[in-house]
C-alpha positions in Angstrom: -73.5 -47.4 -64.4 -75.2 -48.9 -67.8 -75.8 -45.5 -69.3 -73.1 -42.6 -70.1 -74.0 -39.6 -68.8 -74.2 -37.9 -71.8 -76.8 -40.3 -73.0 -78.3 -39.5 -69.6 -78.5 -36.0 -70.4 -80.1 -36.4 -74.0 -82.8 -39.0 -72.3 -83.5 -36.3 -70.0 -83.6 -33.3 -73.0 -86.0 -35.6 -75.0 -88.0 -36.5 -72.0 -88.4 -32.4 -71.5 -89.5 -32.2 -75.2 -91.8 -35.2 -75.0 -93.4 -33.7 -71.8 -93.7 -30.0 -73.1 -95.1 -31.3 -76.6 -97.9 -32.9 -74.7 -98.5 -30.0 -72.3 -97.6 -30.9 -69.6 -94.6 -28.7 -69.0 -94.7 -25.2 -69.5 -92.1 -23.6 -71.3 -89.6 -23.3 -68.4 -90.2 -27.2 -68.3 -91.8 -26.3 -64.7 -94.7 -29.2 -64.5 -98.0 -27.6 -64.5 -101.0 -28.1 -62.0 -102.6 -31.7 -62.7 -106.3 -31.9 -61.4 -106.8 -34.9 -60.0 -110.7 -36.7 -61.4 -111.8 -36.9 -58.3 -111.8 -33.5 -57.3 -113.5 -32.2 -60.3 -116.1 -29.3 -59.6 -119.0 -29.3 -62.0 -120.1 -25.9 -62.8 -123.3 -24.7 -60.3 -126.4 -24.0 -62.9 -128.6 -21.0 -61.4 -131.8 -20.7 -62.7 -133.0 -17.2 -62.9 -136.2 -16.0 -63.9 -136.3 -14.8 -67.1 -136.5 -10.8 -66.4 -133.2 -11.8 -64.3 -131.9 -13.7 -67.4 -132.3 -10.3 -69.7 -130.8 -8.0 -67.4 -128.0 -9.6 -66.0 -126.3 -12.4 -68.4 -124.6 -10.2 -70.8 -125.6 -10.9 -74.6 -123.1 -12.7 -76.4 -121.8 -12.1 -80.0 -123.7 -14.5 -82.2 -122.2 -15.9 -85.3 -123.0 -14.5 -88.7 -126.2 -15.3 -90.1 -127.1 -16.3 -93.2 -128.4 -13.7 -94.5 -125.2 -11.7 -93.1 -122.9 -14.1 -94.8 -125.2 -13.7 -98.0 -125.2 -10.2 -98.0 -120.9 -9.8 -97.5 -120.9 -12.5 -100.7 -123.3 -10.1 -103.1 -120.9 -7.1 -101.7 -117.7 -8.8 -102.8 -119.3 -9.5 -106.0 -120.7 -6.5 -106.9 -117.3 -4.9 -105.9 -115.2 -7.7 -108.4 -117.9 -6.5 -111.0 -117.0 -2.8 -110.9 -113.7 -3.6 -111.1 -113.8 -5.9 -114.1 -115.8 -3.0 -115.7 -113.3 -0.1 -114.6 -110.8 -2.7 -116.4 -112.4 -3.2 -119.3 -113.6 0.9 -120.0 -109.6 1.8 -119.5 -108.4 -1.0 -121.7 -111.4 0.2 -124.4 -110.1 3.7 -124.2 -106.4 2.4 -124.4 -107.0 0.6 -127.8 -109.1 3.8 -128.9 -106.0 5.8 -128.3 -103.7 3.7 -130.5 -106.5 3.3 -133.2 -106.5 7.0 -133.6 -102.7 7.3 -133.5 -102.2 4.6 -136.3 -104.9 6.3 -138.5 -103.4 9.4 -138.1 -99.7 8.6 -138.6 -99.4 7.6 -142.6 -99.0 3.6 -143.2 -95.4 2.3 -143.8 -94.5 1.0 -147.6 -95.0 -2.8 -147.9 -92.0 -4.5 -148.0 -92.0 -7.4 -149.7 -89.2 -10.0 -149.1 -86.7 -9.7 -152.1 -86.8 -12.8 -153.9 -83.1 -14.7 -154.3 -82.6 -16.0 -157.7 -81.1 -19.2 -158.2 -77.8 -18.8 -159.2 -76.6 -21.6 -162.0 -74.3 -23.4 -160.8 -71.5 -23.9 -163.5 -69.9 -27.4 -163.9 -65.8 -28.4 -165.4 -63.9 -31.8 -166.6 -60.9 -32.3 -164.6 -58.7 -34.9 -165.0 -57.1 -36.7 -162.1 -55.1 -38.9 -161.6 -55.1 -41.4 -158.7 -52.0 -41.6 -156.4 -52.0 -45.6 -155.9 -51.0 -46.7 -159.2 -50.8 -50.3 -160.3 -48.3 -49.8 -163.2 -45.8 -46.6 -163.5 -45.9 -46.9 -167.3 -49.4 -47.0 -168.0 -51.1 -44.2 -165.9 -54.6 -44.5 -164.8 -56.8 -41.0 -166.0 -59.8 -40.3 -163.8 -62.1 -37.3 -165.7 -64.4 -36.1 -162.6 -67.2 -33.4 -163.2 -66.6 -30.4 -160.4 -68.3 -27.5 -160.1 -66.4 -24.3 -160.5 -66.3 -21.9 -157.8 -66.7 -18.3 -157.9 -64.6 -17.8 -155.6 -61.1 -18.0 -157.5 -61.4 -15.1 -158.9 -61.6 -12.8 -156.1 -58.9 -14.5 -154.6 -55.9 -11.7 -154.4 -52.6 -13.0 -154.7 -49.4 -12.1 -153.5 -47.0 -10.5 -155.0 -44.3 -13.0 -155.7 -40.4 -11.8 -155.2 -37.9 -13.7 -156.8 -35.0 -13.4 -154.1 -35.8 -12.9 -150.7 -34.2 -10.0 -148.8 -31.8 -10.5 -146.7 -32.1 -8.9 -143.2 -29.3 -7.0 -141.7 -27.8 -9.3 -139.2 -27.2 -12.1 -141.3 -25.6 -9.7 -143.4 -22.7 -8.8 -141.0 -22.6 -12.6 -140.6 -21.8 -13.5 -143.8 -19.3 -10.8 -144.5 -17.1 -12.3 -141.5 
């Protein structure tokens, strides 16, 4: 044997598949009745006289007209136009609401944005000195402009002690 017969099997599934896809299986993959071309009936025309016709062949349902089709498109329209007029009458009546609430509440102050003046920005000479220095006796002066900041004197400081205190444990520490 060539062919596992696992490989078999999936032949055989896809086969199945094929087969039903084209209808010739139906869905219990049982094969359905082929007509062979040869035994092909053609349908037997009667001809009836036509008070036979009228009374017998039962009337069949005719496609839409025109003027059917015509008539459901002026309906739809005429129902899309209400609607769009329904629309516009409630959102007319909504804006006439809120045009008679706003007139009849009082109108806010203007506010106007505060304006931020410029503040001047102040400038000081400090002299620096820089740290490489080519000669130790002769020291290089450096006078820069800066500008001054505000800030120093907010800045709190803290109080300073002179002699730190000493806690507890050290204490008994050094006394032995």
């Amino acid at each position: 044997c060539l062919v596992s017969e696992r490989e078999l099997d999936h032949i055989e599934k896809h086969i199945y598949r094929a087969e039903r896809a084209r209808g010739l299986r139906d869905h219990k993959y049982r094969l359905l009745p082929q007509r062979i071309p040869s035994e092909t009936v053609f349908p037997k025309i009667l001809t009836l006289r036509k008070e036979e016709k009228t009374e017998t062949i039962q009337k069949t349902h005719k496609a839409k007209t025109k003027k059917h089709r015509a008539a459901w498109a002026k309906e739809q329209i005429k129902g899309h136009q209400d609607q769009m007029i329904r629309g516009r009458e409630l959102t007319e009546q909504r804006s006439e609401r809120l045009r008679a609430w706003k007139m009849s509440s009082p109108a806010p102050p203007l506010h106007r944005p505060a304006t931020h003046k410029e503040e001047e920005k102040e400038f000081e000479q400090i002299t620096a000195y820089p740290i490489a220095q080519p000669y130790q006796e002769a020291l290089i002066e450096v006078t820069i402009q800066m500008e001054k900041s505000r800030k120093e004197d907010n800045v709190k400081k803290p109080l300073r002690r002179e002699l730190l205190s000493m806690p507890p444990f050290l204490r008994s520490q050094l006394e032995k």
